[in-house]
C-alpha positions as CSV (number, residue, x, y, z in Angstrom):
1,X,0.0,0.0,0.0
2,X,1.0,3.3,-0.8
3,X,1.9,5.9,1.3
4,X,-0.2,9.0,1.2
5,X,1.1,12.4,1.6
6,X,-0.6,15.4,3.5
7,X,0.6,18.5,2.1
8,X,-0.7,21.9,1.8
9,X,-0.7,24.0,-1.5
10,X,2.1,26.0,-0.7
11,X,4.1,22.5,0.2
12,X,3.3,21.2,-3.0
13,X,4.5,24.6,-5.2
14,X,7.7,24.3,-2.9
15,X,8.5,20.2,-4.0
16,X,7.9,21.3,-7.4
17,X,10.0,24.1,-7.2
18,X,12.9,22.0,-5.6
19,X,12.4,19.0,-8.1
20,X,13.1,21.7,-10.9
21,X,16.3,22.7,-9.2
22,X,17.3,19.2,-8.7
23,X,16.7,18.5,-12.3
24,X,18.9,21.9,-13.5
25,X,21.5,20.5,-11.4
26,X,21.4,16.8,-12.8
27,X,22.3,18.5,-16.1
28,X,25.8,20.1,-14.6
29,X,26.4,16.9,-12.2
30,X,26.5,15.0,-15.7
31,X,29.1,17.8,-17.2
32,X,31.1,17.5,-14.3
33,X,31.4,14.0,-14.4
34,X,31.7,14.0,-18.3
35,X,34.7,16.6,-17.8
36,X,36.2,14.5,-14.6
37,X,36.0,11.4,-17.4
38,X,38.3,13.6,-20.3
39,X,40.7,13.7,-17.3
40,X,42.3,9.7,-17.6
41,X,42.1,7.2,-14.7
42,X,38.9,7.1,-13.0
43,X,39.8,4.7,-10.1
44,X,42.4,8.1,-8.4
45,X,39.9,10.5,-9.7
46,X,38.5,12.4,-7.2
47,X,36.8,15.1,-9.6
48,X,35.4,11.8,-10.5
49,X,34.5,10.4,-7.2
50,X,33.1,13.5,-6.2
51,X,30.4,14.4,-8.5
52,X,29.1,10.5,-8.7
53,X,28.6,11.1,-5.4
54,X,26.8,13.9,-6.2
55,X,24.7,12.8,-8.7
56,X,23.9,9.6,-7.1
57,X,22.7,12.2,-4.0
58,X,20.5,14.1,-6.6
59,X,19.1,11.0,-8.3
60,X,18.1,9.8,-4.5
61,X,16.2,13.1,-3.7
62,X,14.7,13.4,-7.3
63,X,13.0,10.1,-6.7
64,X,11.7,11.2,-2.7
65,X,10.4,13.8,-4.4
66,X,8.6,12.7,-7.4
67,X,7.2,9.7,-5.0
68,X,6.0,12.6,-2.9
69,X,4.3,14.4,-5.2
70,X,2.5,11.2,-6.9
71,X,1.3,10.3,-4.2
72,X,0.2,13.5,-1.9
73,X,-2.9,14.7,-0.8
74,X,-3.8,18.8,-1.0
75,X,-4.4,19.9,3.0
76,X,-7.4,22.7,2.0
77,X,-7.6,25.3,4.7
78,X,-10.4,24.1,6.8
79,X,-13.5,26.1,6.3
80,X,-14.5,25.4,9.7
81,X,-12.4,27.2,12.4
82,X,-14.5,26.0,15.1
83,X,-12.0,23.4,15.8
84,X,-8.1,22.6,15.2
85,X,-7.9,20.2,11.8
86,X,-4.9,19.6,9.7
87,X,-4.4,22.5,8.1
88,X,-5.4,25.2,10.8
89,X,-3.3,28.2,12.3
90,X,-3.4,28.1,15.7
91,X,-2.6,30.9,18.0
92,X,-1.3,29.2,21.8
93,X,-0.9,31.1,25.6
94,X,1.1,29.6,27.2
95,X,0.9,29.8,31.1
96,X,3.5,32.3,31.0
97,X,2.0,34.4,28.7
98,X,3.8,34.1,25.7
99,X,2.4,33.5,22.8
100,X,2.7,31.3,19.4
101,X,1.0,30.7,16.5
102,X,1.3,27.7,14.9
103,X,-0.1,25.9,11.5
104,X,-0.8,21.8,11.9
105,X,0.4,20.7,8.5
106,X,1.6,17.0,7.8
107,X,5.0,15.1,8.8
108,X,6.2,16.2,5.3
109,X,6.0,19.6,5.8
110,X,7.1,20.3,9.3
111,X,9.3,23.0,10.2
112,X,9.0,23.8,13.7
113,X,11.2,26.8,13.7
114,X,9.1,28.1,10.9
115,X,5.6,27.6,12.9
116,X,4.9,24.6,10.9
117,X,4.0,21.5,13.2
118,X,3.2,18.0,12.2
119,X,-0.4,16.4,12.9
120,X,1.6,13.7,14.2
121,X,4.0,15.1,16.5
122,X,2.9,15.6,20.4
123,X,1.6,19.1,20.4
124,X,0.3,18.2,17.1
125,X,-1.5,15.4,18.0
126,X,-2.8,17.6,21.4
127,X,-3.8,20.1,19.2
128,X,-6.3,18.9,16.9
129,X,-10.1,18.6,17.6
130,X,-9.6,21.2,20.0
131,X,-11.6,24.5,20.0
132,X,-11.1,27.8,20.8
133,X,-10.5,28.3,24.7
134,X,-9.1,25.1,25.6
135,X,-6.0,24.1,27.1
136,X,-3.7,21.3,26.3
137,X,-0.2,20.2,28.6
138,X,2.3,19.4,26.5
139,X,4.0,16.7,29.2
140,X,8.2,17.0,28.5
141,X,10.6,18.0,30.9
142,X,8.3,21.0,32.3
143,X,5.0,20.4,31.7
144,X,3.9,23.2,29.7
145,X,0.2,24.2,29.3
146,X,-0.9,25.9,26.5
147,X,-4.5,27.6,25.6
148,X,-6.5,28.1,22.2
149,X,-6.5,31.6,21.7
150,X,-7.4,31.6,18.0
151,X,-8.3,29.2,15.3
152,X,-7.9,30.5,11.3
């Protein structure tokens, strides 16, 4: 069974945007190692060495991401912001008072630093089906309660 992909629009335009990179770069991994080739023995070559490496490094990522992109799924922004679903922006208090917004995407797309956390990590998981007002802990080292101050 395959593997399906959550991914928001923006994810998707990003993987397609990378995969074209990937491929431009294919194109001068191949003239490097053509070039490294023109220069004799290939076993002490480490032009040679070097840029197979490289290209076998592009061809691996090229696949992920062409298997990604066959087989994701488009997160729609939920029209509902009565309650947290893959795909919301949430805003959090924490008991401290600071605040965070966050946006519940899938594993692909996660980048905590960038306010992107997965539907399947812990706050993730906390997170959704929650509405506006409630409070989750986050149980790690400190125990850290957070409340629902907005849901978009």
């Amino acid at each position: 069974m395959k593997k399906l992909f959550r991914l928001t629009q923006e994810g998707v335009d990003e993987l397609k945007r990378e995969h074209s990179q990937l491929v431009a770069q294919r194109v001068e991994v191949a003239e490097r190692i053509k070039q490294a080739r023109e220069l004799g023995d290939l076993s002490e070559n480490a032009e040679y060495q070097s840029a197979r490496e490289e290209q076998d490094r592009l061809e691996t990522r090229i696949s992920e991401v062409e298997q990604v992109l066959r087989n994701c799924q488009i997160i729609k922004k939920p029209k509902s912001r009565s309650a947290v679903n893959l795909g919301s922006t949430v805003k959090l208090k924490a008991a401290s008072g600071k605040t965070q917004q966050f946006q519940v995407v899938g594993t692909m797309e996660a980048d905590p630093l960038n306010g992107k956390i997965s539907d399947e990590s812990p706050l993730g998981k906390l997170l959704l089906g929650k509405k506006v007002g409630d409070s989750v802990v986050l149980k790690n080292s400190t125990n850290v309660t957070y409340k629902i101050t907005n849901i978009s």
